[in-house]
Each structure stands twice: as C-alpha cells, then as structure tokens.
mmCIF file of N, CA, C and O in Angstrom:
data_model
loop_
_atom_site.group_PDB
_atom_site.id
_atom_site.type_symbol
_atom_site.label_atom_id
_atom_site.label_comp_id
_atom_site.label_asym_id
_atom_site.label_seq_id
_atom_site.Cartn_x
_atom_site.Cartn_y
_atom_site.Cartn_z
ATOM 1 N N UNK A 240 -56.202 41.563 8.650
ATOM 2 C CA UNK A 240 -56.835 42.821 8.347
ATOM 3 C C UNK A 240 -56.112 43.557 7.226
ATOM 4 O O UNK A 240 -56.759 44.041 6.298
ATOM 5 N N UNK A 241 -54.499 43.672 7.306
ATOM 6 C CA UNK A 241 -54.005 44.350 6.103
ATOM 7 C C UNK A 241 -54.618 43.493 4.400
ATOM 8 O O UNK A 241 -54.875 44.137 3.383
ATOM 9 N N UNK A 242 -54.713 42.090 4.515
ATOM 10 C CA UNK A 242 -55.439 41.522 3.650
ATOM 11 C C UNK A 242 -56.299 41.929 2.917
ATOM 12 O O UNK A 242 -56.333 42.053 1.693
ATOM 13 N N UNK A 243 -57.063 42.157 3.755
ATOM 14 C CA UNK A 243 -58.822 42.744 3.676
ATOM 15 C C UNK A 243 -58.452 44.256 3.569
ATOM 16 O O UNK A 243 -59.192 44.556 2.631
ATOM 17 N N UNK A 244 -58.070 44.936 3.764
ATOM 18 C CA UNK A 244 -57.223 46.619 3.296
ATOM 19 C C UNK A 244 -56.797 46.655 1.990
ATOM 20 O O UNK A 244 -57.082 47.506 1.147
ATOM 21 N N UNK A 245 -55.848 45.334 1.825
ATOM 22 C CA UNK A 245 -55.595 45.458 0.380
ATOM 23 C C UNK A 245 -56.558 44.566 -0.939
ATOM 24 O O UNK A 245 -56.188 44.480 -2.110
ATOM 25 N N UNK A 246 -57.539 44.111 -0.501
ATOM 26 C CA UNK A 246 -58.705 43.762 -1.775
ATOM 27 C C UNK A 246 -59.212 44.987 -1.744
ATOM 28 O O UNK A 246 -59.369 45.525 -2.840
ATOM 29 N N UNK A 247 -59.517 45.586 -0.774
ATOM 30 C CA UNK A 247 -60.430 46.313 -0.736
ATOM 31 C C UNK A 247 -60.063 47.946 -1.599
ATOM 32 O O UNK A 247 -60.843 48.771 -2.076
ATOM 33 N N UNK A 248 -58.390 47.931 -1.521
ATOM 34 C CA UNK A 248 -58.070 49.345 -2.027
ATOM 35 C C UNK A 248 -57.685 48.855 -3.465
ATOM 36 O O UNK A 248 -57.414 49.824 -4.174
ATOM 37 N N UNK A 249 -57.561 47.503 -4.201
ATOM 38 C CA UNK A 249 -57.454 47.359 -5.363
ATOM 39 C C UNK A 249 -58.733 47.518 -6.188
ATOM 40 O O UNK A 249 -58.945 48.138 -7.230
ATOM 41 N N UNK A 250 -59.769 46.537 -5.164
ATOM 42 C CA UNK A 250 -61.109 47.067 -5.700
ATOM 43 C C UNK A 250 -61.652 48.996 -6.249
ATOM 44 O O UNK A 250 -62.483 49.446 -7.039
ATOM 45 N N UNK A 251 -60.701 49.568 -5.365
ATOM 46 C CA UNK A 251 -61.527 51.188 -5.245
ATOM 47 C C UNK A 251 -60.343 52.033 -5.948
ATOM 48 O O UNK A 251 -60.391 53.263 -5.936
ATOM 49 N N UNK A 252 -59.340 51.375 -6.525
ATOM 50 C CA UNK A 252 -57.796 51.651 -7.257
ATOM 51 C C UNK A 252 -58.029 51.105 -7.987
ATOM 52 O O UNK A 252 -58.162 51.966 -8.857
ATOM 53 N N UNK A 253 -58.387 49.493 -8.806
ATOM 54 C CA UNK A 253 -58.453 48.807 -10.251
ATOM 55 C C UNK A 253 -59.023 48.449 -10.526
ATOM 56 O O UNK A 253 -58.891 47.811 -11.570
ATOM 57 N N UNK A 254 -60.529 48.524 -9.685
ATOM 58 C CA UNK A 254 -61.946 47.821 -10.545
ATOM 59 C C UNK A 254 -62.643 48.739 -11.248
ATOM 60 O O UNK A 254 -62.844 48.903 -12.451
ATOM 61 N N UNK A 255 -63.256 49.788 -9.435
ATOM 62 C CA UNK A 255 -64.265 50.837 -10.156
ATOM 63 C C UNK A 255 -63.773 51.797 -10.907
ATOM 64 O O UNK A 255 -64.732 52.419 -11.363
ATOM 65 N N UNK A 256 -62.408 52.413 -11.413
ATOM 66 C CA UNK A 256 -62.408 53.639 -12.328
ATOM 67 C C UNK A 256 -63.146 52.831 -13.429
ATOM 68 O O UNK A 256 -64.301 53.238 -13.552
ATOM 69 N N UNK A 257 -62.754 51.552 -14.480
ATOM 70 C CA UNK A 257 -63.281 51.411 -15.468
ATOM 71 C C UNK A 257 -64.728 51.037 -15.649
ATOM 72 O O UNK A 257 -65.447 51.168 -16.639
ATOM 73 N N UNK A 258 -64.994 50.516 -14.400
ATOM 74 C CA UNK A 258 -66.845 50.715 -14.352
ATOM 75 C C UNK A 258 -67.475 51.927 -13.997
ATOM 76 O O UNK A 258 -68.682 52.133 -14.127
ATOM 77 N N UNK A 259 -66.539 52.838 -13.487
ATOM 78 C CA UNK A 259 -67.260 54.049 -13.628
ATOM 79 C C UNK A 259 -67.684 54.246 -15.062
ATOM 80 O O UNK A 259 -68.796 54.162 -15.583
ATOM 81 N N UNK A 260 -66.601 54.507 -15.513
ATOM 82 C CA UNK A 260 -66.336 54.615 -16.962
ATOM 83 C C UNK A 260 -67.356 53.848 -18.232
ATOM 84 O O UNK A 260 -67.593 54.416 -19.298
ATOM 85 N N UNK A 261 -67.764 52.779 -17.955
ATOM 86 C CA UNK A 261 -68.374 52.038 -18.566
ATOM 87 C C UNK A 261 -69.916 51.978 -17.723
ATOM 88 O O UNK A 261 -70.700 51.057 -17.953
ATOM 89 N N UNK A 262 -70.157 52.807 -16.970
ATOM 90 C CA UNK A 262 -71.390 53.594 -16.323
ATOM 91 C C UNK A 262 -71.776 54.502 -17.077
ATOM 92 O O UNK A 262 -72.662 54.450 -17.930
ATOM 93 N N UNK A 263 -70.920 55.620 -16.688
ATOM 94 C CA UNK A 263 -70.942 57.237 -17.598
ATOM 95 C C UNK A 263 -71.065 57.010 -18.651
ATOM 96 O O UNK A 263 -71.868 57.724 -19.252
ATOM 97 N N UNK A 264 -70.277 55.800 -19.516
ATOM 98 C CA UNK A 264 -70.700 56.089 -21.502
ATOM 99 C C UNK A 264 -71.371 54.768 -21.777
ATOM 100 O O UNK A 264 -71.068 54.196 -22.824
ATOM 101 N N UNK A 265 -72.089 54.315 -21.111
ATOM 102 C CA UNK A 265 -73.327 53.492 -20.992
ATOM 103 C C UNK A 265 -72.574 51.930 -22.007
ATOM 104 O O UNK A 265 -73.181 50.903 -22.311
ATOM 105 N N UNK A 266 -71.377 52.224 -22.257
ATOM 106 C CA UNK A 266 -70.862 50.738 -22.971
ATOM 107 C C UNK A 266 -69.057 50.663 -22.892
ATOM 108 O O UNK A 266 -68.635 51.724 -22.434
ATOM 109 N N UNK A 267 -68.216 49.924 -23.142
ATOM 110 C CA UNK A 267 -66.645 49.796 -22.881
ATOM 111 C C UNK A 267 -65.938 50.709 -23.480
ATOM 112 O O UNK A 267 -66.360 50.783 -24.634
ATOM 113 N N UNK A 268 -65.116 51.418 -23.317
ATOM 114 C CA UNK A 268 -64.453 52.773 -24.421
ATOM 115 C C UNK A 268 -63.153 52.366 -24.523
ATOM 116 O O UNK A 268 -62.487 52.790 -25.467
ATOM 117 N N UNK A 269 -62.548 51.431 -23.522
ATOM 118 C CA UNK A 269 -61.105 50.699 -23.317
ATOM 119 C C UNK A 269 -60.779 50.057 -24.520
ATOM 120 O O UNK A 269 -61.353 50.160 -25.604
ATOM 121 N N UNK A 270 -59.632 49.268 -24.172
ATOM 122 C CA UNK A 270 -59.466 48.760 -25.414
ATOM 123 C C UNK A 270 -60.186 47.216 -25.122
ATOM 124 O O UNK A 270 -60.259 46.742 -23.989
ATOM 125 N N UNK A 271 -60.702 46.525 -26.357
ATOM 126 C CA UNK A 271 -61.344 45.236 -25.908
ATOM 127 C C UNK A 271 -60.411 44.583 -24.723
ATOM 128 O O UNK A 271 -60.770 44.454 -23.552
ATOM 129 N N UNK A 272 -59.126 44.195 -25.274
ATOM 130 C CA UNK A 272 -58.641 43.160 -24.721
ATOM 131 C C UNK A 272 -58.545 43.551 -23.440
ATOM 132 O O UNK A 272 -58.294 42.615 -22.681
ATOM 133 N N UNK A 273 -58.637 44.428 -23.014
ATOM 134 C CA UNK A 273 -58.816 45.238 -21.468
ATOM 135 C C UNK A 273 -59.731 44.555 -20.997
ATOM 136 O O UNK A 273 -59.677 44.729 -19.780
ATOM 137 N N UNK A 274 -60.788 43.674 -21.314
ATOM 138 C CA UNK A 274 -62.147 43.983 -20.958
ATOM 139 C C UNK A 274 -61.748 42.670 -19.935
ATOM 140 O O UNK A 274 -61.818 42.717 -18.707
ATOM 141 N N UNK A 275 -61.361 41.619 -20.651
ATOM 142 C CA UNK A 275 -61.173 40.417 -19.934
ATOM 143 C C UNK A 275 -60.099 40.661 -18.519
ATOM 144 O O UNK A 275 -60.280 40.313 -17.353
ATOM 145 N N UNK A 276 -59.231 41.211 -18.990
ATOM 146 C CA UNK A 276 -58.284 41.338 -17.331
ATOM 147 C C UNK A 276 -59.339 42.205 -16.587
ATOM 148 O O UNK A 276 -59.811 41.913 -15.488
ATOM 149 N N UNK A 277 -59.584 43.069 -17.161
ATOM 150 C CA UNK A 277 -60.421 44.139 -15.888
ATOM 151 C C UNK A 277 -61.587 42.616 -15.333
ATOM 152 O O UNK A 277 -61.202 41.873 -14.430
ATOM 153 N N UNK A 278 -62.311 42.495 -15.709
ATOM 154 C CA UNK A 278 -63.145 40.881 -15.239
ATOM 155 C C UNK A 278 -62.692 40.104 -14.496
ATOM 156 O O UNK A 278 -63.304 39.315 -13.777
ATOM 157 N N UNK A 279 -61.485 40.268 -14.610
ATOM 158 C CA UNK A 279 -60.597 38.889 -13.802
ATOM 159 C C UNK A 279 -60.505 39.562 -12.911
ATOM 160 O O UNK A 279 -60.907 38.923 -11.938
ATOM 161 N N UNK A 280 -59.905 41.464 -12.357
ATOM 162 C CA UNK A 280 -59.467 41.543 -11.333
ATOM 163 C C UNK A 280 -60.383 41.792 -10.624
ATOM 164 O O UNK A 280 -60.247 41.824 -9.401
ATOM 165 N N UNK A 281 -61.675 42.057 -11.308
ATOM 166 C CA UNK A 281 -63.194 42.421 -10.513
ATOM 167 C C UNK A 281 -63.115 41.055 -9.541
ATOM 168 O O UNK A 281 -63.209 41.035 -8.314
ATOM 169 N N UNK A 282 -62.914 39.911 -10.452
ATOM 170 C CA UNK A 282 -63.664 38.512 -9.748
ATOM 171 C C UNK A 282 -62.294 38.375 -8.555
ATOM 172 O O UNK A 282 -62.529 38.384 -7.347
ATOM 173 N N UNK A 283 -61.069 38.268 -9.034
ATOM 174 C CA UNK A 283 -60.652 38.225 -7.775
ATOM 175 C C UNK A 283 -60.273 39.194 -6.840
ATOM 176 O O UNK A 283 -59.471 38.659 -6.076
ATOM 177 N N UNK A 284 -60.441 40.225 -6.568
ATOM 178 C CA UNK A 284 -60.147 41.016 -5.681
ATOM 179 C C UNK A 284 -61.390 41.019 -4.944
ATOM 180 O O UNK A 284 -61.410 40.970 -3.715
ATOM 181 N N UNK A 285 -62.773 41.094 -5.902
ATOM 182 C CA UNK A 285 -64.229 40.890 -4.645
ATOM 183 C C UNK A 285 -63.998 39.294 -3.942
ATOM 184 O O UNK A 285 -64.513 39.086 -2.843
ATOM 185 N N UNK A 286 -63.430 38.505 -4.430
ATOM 186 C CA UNK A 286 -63.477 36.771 -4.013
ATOM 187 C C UNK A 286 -62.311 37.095 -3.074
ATOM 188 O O UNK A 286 -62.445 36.505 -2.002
ATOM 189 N N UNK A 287 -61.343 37.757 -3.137
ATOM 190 C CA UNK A 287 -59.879 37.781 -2.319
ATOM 191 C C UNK A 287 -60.945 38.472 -0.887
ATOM 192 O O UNK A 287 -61.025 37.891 0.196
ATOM 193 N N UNK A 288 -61.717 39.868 -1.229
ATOM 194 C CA UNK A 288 -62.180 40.363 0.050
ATOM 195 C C UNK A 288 -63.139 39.472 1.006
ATOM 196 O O UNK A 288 -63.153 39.360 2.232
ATOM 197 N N UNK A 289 -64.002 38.830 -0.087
ATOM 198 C CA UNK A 289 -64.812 37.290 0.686
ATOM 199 C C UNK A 289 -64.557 36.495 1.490
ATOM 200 O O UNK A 289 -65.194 36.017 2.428
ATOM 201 N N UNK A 290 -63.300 36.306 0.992
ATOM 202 C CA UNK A 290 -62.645 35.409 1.572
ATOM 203 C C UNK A 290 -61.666 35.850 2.854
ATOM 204 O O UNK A 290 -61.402 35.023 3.727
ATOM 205 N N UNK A 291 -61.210 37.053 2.898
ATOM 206 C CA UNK A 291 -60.729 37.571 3.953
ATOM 207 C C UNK A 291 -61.466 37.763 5.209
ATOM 208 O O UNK A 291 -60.961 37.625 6.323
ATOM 209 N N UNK A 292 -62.652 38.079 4.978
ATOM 210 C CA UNK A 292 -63.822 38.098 5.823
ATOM 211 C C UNK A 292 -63.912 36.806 6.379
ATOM 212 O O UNK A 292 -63.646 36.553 7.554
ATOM 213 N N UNK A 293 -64.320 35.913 5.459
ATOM 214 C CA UNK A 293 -64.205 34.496 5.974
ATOM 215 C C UNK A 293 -62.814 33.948 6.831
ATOM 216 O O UNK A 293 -63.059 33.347 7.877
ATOM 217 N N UNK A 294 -61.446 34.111 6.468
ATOM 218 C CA UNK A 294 -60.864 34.038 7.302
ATOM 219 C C UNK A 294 -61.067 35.219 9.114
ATOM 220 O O UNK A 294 -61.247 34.939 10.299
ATOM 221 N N UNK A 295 -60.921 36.316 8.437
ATOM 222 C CA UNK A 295 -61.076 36.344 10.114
ATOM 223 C C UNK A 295 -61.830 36.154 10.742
ATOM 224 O O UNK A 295 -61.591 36.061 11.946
ATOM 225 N N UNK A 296 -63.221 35.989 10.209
ATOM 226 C CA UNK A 296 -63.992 35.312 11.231
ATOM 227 C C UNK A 296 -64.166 33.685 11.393
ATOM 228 O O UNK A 296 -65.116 33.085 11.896
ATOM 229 N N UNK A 297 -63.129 33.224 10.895
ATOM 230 C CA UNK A 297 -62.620 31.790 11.419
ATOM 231 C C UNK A 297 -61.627 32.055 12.585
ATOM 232 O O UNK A 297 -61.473 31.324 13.562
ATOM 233 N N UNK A 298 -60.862 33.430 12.278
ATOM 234 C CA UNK A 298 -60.346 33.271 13.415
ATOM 235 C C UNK A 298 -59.973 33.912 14.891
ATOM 236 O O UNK A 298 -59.164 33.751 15.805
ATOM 237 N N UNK A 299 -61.321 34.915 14.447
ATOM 238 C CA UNK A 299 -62.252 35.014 15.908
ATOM 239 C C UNK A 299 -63.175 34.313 16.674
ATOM 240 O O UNK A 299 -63.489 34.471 17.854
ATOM 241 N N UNK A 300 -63.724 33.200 15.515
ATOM 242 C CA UNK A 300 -63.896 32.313 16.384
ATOM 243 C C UNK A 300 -63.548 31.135 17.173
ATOM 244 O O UNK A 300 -64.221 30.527 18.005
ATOM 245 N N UNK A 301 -61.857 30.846 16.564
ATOM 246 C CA UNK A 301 -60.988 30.210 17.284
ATOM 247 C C UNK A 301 -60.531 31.307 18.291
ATOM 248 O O UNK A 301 -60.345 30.798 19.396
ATOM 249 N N UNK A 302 -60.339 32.365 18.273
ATOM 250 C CA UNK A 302 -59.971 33.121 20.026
ATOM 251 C C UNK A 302 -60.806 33.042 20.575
ATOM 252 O O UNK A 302 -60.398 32.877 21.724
ATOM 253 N N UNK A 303 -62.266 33.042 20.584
ATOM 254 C CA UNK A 303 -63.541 32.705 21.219
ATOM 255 C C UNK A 303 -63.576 31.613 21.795
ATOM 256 O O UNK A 303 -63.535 31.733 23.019
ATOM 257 N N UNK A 304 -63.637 30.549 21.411
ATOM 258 C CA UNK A 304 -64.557 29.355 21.821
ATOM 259 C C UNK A 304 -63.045 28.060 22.148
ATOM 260 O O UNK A 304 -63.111 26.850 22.369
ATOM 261 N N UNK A 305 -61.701 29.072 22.039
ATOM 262 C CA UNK A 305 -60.597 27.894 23.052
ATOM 263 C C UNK A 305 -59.649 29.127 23.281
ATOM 264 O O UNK A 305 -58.870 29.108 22.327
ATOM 265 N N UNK A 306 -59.337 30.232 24.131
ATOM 266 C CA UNK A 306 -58.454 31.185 24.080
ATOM 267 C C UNK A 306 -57.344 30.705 24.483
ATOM 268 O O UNK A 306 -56.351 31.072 23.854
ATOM 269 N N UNK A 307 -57.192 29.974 25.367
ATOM 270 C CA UNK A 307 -55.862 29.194 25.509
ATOM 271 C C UNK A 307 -55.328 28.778 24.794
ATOM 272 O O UNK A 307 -54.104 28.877 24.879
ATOM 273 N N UNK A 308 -55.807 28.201 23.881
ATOM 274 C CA UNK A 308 -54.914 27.390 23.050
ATOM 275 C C UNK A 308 -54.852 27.956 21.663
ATOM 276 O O UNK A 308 -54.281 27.342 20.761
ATOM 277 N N UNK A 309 -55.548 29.350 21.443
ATOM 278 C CA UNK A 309 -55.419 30.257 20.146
ATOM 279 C C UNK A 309 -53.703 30.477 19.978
ATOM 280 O O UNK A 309 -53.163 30.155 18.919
ATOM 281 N N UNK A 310 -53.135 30.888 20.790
ATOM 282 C CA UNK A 310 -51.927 31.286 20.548
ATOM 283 C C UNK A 310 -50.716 29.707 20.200
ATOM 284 O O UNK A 310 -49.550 29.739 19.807
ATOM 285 N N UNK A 311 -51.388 28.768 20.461
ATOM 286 C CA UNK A 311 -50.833 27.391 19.902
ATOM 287 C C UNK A 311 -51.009 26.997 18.435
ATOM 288 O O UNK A 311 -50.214 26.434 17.683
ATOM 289 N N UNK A 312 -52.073 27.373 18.251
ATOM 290 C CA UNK A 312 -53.265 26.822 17.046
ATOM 291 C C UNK A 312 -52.900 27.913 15.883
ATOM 292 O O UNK A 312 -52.260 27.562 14.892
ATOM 293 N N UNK A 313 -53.374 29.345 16.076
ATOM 294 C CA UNK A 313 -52.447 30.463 14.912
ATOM 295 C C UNK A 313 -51.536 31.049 15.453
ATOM 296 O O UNK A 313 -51.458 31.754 16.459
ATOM 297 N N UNK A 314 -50.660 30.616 14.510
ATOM 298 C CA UNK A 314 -49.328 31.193 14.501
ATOM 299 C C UNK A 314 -48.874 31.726 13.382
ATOM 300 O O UNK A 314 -49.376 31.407 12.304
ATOM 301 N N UNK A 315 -48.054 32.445 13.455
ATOM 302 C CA UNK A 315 -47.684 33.574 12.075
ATOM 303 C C UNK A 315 -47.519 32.701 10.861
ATOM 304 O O UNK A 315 -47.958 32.922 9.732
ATOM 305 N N UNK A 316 -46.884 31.775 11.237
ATOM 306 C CA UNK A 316 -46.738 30.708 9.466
ATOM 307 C C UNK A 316 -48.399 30.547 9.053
ATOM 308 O O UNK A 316 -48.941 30.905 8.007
ATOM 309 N N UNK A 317 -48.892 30.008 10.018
ATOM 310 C CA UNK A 317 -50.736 29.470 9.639
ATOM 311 C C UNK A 317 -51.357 30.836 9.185
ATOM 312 O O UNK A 317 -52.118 30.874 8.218
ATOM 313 N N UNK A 318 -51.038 31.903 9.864
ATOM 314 C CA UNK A 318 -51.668 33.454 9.681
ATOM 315 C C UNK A 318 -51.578 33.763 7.681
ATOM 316 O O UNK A 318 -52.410 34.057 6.824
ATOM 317 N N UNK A 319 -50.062 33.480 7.688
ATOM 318 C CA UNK A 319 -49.195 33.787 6.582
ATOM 319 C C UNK A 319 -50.638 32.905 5.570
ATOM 320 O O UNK A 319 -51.480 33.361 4.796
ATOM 321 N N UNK A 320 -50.331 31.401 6.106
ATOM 322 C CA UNK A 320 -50.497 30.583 4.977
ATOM 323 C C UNK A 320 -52.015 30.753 4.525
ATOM 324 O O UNK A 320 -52.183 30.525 3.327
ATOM 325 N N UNK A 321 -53.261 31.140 5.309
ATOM 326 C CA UNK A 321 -54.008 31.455 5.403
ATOM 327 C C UNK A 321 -54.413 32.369 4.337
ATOM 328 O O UNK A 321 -55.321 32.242 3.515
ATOM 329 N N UNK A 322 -53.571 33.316 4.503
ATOM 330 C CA UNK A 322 -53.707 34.605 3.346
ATOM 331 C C UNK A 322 -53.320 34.354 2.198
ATOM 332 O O UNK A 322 -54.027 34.615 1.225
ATOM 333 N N UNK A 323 -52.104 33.791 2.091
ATOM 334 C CA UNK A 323 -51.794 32.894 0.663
ATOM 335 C C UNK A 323 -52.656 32.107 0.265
ATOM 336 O O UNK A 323 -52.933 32.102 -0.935
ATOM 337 N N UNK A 324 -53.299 31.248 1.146
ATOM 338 C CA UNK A 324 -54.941 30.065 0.201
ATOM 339 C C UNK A 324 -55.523 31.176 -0.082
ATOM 340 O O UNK A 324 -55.496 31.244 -1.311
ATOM 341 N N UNK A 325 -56.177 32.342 0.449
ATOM 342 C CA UNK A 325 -57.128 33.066 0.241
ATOM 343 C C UNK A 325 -56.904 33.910 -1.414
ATOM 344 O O UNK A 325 -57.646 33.648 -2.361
ATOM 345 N N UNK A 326 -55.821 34.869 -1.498
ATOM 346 C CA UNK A 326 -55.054 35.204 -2.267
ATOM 347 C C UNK A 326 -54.683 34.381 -3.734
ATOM 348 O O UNK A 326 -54.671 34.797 -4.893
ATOM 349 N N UNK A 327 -54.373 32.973 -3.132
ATOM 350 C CA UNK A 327 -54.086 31.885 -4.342
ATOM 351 C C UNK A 327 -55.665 31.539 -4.935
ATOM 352 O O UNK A 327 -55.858 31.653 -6.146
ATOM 353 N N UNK A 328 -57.069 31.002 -3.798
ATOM 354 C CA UNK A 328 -57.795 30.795 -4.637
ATOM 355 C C UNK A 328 -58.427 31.827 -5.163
ATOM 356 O O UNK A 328 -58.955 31.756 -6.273
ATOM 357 N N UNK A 329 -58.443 32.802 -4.492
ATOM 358 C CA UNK A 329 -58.717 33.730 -5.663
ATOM 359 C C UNK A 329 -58.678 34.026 -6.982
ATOM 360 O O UNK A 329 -59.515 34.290 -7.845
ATOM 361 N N UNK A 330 -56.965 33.871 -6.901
ATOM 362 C CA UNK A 330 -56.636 34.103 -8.603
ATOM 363 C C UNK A 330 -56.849 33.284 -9.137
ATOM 364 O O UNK A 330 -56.821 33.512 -10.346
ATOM 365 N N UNK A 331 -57.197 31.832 -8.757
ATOM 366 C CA UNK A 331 -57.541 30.471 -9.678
ATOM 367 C C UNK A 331 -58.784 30.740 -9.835
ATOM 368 O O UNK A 331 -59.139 30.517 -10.992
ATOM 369 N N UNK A 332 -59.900 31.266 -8.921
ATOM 370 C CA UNK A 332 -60.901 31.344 -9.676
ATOM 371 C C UNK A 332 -61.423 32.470 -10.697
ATOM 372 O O UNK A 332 -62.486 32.449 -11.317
ATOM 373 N N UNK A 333 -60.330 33.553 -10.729
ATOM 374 C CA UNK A 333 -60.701 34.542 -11.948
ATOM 375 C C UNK A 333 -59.759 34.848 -12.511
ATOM 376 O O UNK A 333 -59.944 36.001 -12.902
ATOM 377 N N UNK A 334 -58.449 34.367 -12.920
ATOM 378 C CA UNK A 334 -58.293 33.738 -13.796
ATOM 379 C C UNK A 334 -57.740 32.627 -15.028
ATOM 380 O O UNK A 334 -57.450 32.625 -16.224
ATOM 381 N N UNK A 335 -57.804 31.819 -13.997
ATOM 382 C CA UNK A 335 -58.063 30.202 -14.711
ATOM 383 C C UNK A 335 -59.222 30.225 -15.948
ATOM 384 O O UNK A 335 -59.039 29.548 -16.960
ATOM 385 N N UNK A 336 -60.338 30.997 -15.791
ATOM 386 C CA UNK A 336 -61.228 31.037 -16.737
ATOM 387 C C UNK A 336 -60.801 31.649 -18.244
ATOM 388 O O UNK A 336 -61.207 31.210 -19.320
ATOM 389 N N UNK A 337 -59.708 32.980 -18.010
ATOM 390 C CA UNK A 337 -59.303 33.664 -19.205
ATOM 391 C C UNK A 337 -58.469 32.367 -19.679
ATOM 392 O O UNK A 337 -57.853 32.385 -20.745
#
C-alpha cells in the first residue's frame, strides 16, 4: 500500500502541475527538453500505480484462496521484491524509450 501511496503522490506532485500547465496555455511553456522526462514520469508512475494494484490484488488473493500457508508463501523479502519488479518495470518501460 505505501507503494501505491507513493505513485500515486508523484503522479499529483510531478505529473499533473505541468499538464495543468499545458491545459491552461493550450500548448508546452517548459523548456522542450522537459517535455521528454515529464513523459517518462507520466508513463512510469501511472504503470508503477498499475502495477501496484496488480500486485495487491495478487496478494489478496493468495490470503484468500490458501490462508495458511499465506504467511509461508509472502514474506517480507517476496513483499520487498515484488515492489522492486513493479518499480523496476516501470522505469524500463518509460524510460528505455528516451
């Protein structure tokens, strides 16, 4: 959940001021080369929150459907590592492209 807290407050801290911005004056006022990182952190911070979603509900549905053996199965390293794939593919997919 802190995961999903933190896409979510980078999204509403480093995406939308400059799309506000590029709302209100109907085109980019930044500097170009801005344009491409701001893109990248749009794509991964919405793909980082996607994906956080997707993890926990992988892993509510492992406390669901074997509760016994949830506390065998995630454990803080898997929790950890979990958030790191999520986190890592993220940034490979926005930006590996720049």
């Amino acid at each position: 959940l802190v995961s999903l807290f933190m896409s979510d407050l980078m999204v509403g801290l480093v995406v939308m001021p400059p799309a506000m911005l590029n709302q209100l004056y109907g085109r980019w006022v930044l500097r170009g080369d801005f344009c491409s990182l701001w893109a990248s952190f749009d794509v991964m911070c919405c793909s980082a929150s996607i994906l956080n979603l997707c993890v926990i509900s992988l892993d509510r549905y492992l406390l669901i459907t074997s509760p016994l053996r949830y506390k065998l199965r995630m454990t803080s390293c898997r929790a950890l590592a979990l958030v790191l794939a999520t986190w890592t593919l993220a940034a490979l997919a926005s930006f590996l492209p720049i």
